[in-house]
Coordinates of C-alpha atoms in Angstrom, one line a residue:
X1 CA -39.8 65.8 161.3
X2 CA -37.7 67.8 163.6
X3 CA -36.6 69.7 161.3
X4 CA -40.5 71.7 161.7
X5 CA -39.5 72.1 165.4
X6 CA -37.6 75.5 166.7
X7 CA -33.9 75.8 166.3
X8 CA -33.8 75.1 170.5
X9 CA -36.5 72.4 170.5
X10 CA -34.7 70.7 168.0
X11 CA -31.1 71.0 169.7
X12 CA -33.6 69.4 173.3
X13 CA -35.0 66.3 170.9
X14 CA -31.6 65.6 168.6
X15 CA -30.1 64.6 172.1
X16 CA -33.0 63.7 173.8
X17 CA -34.8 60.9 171.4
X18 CA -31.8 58.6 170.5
X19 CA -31.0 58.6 174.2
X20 CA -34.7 58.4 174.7
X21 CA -34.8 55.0 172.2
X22 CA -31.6 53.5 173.6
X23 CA -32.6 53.6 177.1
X24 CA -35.9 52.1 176.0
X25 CA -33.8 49.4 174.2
X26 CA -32.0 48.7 176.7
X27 CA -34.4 48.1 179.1
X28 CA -36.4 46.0 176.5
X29 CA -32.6 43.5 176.1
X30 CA -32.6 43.4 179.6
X31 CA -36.4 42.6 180.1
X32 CA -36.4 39.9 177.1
X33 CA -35.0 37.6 179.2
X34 CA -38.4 37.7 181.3
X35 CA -40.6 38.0 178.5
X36 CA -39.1 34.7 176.6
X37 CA -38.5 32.9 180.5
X38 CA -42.1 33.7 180.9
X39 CA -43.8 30.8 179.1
X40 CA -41.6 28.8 181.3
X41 CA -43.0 28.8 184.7
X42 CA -43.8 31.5 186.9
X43 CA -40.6 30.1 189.3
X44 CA -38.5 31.3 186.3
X45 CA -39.9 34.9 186.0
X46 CA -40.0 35.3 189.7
X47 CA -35.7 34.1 188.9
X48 CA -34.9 36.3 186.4
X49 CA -37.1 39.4 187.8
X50 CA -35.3 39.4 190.9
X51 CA -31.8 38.5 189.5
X52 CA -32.4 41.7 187.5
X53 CA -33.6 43.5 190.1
X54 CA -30.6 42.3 192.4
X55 CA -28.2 43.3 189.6
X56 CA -29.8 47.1 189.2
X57 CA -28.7 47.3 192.8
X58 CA -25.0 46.5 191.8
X59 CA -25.5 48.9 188.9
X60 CA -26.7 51.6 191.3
X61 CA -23.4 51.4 193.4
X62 CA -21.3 51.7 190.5
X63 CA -23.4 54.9 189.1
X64 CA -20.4 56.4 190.4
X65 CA -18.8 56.3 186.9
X66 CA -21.8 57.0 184.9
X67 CA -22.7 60.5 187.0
X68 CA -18.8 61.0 187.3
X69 CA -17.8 60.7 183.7
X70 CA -21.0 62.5 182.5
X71 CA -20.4 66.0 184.8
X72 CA -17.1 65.9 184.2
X73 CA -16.9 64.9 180.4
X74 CA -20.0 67.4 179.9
X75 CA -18.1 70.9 181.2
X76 CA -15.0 69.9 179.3
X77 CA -16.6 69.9 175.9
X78 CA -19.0 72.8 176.8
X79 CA -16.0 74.7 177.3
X80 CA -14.2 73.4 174.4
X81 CA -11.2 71.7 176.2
X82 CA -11.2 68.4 174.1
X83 CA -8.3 66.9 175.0
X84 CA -8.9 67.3 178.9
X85 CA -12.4 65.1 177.9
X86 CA -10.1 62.9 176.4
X87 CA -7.7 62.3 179.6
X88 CA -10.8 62.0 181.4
X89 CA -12.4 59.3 179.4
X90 CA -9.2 57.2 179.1
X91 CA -8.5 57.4 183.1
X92 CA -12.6 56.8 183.8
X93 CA -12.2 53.6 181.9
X94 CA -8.8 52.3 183.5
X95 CA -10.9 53.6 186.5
X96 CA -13.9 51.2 185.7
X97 CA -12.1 48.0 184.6
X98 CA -10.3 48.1 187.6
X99 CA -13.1 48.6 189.5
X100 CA -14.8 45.3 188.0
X101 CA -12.5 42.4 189.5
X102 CA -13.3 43.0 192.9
X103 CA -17.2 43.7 192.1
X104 CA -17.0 40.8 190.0
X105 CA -15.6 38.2 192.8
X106 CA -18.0 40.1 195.5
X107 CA -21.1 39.5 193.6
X108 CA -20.2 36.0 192.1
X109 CA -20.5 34.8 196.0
X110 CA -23.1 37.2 196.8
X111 CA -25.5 35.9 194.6
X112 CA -26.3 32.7 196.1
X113 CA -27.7 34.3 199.0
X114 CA -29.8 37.3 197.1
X115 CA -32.6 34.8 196.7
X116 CA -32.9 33.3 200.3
X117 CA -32.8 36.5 202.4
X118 CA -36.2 37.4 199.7
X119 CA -37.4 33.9 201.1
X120 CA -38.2 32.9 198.0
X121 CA -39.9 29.4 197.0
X122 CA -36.6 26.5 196.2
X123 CA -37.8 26.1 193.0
X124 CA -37.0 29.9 192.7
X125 CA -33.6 30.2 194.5
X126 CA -32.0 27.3 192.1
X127 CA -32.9 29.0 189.0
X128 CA -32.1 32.3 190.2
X129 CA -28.6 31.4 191.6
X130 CA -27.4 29.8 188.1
X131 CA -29.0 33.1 186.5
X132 CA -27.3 36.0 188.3
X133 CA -23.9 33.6 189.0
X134 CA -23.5 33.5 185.0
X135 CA -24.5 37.4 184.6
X136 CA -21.2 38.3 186.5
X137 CA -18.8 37.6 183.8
X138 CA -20.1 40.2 181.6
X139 CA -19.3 43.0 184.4
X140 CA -15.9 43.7 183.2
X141 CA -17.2 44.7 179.8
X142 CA -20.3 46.1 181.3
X143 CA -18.6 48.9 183.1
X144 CA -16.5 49.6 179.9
X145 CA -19.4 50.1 178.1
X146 CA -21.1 52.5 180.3
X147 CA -18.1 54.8 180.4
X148 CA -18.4 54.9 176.7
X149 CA -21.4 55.5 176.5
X150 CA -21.9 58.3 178.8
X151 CA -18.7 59.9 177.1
X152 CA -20.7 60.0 173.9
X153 CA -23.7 61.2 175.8
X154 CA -22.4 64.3 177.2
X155 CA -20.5 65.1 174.3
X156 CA -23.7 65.1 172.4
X157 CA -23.9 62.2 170.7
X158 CA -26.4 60.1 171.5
X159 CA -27.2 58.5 168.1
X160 CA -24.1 56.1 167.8
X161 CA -25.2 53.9 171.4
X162 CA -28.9 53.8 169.4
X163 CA -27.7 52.2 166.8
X164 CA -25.6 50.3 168.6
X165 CA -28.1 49.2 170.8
X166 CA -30.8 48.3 167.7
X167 CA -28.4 45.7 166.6
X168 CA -27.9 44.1 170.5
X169 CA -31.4 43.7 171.0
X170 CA -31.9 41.9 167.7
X171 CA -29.2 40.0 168.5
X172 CA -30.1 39.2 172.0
X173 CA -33.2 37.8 170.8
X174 CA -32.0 35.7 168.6
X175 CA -29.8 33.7 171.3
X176 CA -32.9 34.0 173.5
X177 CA -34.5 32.0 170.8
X178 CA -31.8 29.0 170.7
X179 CA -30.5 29.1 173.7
X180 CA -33.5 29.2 176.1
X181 CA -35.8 26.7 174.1
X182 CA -33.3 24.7 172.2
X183 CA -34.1 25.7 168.6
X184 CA -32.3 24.4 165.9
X185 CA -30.1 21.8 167.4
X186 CA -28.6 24.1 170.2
X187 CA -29.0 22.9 173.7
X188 CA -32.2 23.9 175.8
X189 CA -31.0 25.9 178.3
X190 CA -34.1 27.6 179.9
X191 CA -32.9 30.3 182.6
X192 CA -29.1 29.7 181.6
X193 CA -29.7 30.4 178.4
X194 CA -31.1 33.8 178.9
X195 CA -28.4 34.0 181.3
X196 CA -25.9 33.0 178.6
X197 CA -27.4 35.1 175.6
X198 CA -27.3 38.5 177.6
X199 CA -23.1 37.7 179.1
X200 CA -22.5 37.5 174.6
X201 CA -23.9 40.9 173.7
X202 CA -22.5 42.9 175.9
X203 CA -19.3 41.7 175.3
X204 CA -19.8 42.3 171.9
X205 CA -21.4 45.9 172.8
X206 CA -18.7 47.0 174.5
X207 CA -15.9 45.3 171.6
X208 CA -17.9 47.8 169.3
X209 CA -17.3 50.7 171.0
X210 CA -13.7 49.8 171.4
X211 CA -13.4 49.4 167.5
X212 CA -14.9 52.6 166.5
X213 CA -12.4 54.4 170.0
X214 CA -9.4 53.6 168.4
X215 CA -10.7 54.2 165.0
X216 CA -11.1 58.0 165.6
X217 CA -15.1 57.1 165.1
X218 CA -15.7 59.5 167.8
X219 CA -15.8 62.8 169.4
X220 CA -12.4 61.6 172.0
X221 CA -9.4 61.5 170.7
X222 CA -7.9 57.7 171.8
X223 CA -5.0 57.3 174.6
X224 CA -4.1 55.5 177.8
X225 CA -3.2 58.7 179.9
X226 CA -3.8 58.5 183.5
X227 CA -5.0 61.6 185.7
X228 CA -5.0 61.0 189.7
X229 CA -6.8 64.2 189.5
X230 CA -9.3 64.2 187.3
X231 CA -10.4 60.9 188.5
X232 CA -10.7 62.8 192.1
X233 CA -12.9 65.1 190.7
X234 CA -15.3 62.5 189.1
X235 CA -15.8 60.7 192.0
X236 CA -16.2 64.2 194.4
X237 CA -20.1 64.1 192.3
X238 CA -20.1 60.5 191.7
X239 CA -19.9 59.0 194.7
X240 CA -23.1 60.8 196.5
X241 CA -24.8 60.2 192.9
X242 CA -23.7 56.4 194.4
X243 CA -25.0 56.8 197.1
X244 CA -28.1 58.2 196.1
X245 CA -28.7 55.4 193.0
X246 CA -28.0 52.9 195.3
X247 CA -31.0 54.3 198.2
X248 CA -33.3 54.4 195.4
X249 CA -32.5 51.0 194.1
X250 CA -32.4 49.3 198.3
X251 CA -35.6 50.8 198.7
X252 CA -36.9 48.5 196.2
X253 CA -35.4 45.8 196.9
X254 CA -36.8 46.7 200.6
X255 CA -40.4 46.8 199.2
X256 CA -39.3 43.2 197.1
X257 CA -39.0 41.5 200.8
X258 CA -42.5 42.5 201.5
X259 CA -44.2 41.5 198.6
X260 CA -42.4 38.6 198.6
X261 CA -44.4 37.1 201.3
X262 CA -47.6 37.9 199.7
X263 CA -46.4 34.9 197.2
X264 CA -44.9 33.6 194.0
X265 CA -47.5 34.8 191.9
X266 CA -47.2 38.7 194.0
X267 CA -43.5 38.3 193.2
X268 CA -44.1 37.4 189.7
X269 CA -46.3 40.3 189.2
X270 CA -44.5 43.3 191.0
X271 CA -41.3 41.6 189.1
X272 CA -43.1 42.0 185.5
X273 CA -44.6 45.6 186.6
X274 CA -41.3 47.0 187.4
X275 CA -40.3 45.9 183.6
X276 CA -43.6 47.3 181.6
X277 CA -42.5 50.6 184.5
X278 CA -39.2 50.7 183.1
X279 CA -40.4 50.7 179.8
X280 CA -42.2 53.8 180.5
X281 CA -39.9 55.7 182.1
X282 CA -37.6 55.5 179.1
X283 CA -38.8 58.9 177.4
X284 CA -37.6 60.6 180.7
X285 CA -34.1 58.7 181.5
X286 CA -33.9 59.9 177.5
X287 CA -34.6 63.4 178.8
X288 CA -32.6 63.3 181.8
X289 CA -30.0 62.1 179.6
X290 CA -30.3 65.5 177.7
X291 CA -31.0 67.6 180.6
X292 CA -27.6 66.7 182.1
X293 CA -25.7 66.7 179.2
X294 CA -26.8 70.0 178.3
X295 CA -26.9 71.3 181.9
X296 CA -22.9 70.0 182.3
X297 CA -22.3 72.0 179.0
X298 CA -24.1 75.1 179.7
X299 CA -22.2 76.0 182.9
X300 CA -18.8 74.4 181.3
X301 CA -19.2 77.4 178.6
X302 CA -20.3 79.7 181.7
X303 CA -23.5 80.3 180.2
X304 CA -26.1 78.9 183.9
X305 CA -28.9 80.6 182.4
X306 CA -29.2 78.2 179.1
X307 CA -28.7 75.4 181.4
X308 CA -32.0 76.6 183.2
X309 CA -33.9 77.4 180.1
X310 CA -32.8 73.8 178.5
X311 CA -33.9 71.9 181.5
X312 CA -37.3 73.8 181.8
X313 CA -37.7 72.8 178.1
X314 CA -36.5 69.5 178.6
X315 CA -38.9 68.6 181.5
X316 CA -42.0 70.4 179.9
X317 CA -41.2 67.7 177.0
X318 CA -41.0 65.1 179.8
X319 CA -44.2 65.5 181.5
X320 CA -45.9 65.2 178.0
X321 CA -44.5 61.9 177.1
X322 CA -44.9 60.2 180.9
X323 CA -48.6 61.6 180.7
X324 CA -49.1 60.1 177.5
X325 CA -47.9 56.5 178.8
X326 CA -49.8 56.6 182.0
X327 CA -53.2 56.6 180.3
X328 CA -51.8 53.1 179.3
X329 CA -50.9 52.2 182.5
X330 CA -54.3 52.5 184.2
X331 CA -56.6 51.7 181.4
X332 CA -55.3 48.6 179.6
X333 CA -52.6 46.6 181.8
X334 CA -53.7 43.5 181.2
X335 CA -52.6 44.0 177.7
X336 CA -49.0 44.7 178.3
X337 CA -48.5 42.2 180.8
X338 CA -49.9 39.5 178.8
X339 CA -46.6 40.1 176.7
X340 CA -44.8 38.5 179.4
X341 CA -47.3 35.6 180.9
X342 CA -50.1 33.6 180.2
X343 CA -51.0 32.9 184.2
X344 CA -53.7 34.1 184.9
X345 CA -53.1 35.2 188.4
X346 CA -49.7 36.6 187.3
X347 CA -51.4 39.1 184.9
X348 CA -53.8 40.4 187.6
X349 CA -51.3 41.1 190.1
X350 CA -48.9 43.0 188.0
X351 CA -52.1 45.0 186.4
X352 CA -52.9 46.0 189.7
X353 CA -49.1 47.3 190.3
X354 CA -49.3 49.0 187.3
X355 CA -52.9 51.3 187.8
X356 CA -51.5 52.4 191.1
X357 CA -47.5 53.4 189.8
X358 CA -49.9 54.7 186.4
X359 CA -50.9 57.6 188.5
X360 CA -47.5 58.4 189.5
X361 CA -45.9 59.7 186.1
X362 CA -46.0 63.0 186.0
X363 CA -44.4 63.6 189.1
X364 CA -41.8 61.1 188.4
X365 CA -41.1 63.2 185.3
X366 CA -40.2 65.4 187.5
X367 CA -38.1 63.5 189.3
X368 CA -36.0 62.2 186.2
X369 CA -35.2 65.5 184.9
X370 CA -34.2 67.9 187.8
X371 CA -32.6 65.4 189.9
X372 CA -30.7 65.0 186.4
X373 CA -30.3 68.1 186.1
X374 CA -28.8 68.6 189.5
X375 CA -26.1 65.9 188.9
X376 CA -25.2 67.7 185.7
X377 CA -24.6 70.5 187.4
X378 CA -22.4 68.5 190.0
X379 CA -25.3 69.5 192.8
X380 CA -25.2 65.4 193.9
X381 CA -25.0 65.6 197.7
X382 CA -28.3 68.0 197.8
X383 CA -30.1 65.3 195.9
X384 CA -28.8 62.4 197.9
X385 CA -30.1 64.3 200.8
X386 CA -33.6 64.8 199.1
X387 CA -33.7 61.1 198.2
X388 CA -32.5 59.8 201.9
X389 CA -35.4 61.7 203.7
X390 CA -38.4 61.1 201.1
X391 CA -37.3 57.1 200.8
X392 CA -37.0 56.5 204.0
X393 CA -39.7 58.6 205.8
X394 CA -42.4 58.3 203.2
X395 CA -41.7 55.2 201.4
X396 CA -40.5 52.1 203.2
X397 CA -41.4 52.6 206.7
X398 CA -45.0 53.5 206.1
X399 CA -44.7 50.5 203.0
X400 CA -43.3 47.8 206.1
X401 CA -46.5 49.8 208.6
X402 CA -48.8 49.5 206.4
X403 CA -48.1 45.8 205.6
X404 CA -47.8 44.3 209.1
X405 CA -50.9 46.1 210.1
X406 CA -53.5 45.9 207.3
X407 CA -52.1 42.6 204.8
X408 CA -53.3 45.1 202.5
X409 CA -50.4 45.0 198.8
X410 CA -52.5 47.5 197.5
X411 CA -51.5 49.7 200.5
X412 CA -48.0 48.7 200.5
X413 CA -48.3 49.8 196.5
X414 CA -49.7 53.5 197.7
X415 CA -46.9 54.2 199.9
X416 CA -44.0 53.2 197.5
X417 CA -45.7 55.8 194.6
X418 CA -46.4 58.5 197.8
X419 CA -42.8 59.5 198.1
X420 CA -42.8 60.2 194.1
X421 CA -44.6 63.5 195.2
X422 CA -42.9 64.6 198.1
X423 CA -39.8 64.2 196.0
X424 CA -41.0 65.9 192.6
X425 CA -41.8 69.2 195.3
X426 CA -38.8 69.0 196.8
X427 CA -36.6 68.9 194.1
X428 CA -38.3 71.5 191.8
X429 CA -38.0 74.0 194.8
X430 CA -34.2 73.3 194.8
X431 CA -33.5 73.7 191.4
X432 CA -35.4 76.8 191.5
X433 CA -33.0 78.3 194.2
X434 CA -30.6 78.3 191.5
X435 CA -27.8 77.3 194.3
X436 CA -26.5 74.8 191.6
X437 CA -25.1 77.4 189.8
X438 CA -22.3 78.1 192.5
X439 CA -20.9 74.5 192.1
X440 CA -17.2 73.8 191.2
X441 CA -16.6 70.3 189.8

């Protein structure tokens, strides 16, 4: 069907609809885990939605490789220097498992305290502490993985982590079923089991992408080189990209100790809103997949202007598909979120969550593409600035004002989506400036 499409549409939606189904199939393997824990208790969603939500955070520090590797990766093949990408991809991986014993100890320890500093119920904190404690032997391969795929990403290749990622989630399912309920003769593992049926994909993800490296299977060509430099030059754009992942990702856990004291069922339903969320957003991290990719490429072959004309494409396509979703949002949550619960008061809760952040897409379209865009282009410490000003001015103090003063979740709701706005301005006014152009990585 793309094939009807113009020759530069179709370049925009062969990159941006496998990364487009990945993402979403990634979220869905990481969000199975709450829809199968969910006919469990709502102690065990409340668990697994903060141990996932805790675990983002982690994630967002180590964005460092994943905006590194892609600017980096991106020029290189735009300007058709292959074996530089090459270098870079071998020293970003010795880069990221390196990186992962140290993370690994840290957040092994750290975990048992995620869940009391939320004040969570007991029932909550034992589940969750088993949950997250188990999750931390996959970060090795985890970190691997992401190196990998963002390698194939700004090369162009988006297809081969799809159809990776099909087979995972089947897979991951599958363990869900045995492990967490204790179908044919395995043990019934509840919470572990999730815990234990998400540590064995991703090893075996990441074993994949290994196999088809050293086979030549893709675009790099395989070795163990080691560039001090290079390595410098990743982490110049991926540490404020850190920095910046790692805001966004606080400032929800920020809004997670509020809500938190509105009760389980609050907790439960915010925790099952930000999945069926996540799910929506995956059309845009599929286009901001492209729209960096391409943007990295574009000013790699010294051609800035494509890079503008791509993105403006790109985000045009964006705003469609997050427009489309939102209608779904507003008008028929209790649908989705029945997917994940049968409580009653759980279903309402996250509903409400979900008309409020429904309104909220097209600016978050926004959002997804130019501040991709921008890290493309290397541009990360202008978007960390954008991102440290709106969170903090217009989402989490009015959110913690708002609370203390009116008990109100709805309110505290309003003023996390309000800085989505602010931001979406902001940022389209930068990339307008065409200041990104200037950028050396």
């Amino acid at each position: 069907m793309i094939r009807f499409f113009p020759k530069k549409h179709q370049k925009i939606l062969k990159l941006s609809l496998p990364a487009a189904v990945n993402s979403l199939l990634d979220m869905l393997q990481v969000i199975t885990d709450l829809i199968m824990v969910g006919r469990i208790s709502a102690f065990a969603v409340a668990a697994v939605g903060l141990g996932l939500q805790s675990l983002m955070f982690l994630f967002a520090i180590l964005s460092l490789l994943h905006i590194g590797t892609s600017a980096l990766l991106s020029r290189f093949v735009g300007a058709g220097q292959l074996r530089r990408a090459s270098t870079g991809l071998s020293t970003l991986l010795q880069f990221a498992l390196f990186l992962s014993l140290p993370v690994m100890g840290f957040w092994y320890f750290f975990a048992s305290n995620v869940y009391v500093w939320f004040g969570t119920a007991p029932e909550v904190v034992t589940l969750g502490e088993e949950y997250v404690q188990t999750l931390t032997w996959m970060l090795p391969f985890v970190l691997a993985k992401l190196v990998f795929v963002t390698a194939l990403n700004a090369a162009g290749d988006t297809k081969t982590p799809m159809q990776i990622k099909i087979a995972s989630i089947a897979l991951n399912v599958f363990l869900n079923y045995l492990l967490i309920f204790g179908n044919h003769g395995f043990p019934q593992l509840g919470v572990m089991g999730a815990a234990v049926g998400t540590v064995i994909v991703n090893i075996l993800e990441m074993l994949v992408y290994l196999v088809l490296y050293l086979r030549y299977k893709t675009p790099y060509i395989p070795a163990w080189h080691y560039s001090r430099s290079l390595l410098k030059r990743a982490l110049k754009v991926g540490i404020p990209a850190s920095f910046e992942r790692s805001l966004t990702f606080g400032s929800f856990m920020l809004c997670t100790v509020i809500i938190a004291q509105y009760g389980t069922e609050v907790l439960a339903g915010y925790q099952i809103g930000l999945r069926v969320e996540g799910l929506a957003f995956m059309p845009g991290v599929g286009f901001t997949i492209a729209a960096m990719a391409l943007m990295g490429q574009g000013l790699g072959a010294k051609k800035p202007e494509q890079s503008r004309e791509d993105v403006i494409l790109v985000l045009k396509y964006t705003v469609g598909f997050m427009f489309f979703l939102s209608f779904f949002m507003i008008f028929m949550p209790e649908k989705i979120v029945w997917l994940f619960t049968d409580d009653a008061q759980t279903i309402e809760e996250a509903s409400l969550y979900l008309r409020i952040v429904g309104f909220s897409q097209i600016p978050l379209a926004y959002n997804f593409v130019l501040s991709g865009a921008l890290r493309g282009a290397g541009d990360t410490k202008r978007t960390l600035k954008i991102n440290l000003v709106s969170v903090w001015l217009v989402r989490i103090i009015p959110a913690f004002v708002l609370s203390w003063y009116f008990e109100s979740i709805l309110l505290v709701y309003i003023a996390m989506i309000s800085d989505t706005f602010v931001k979406a301005t902001w940022l389209w006014r930068t990339f307008d400036k065409g200041e990104w152009q200037k950028i050396k990585v």
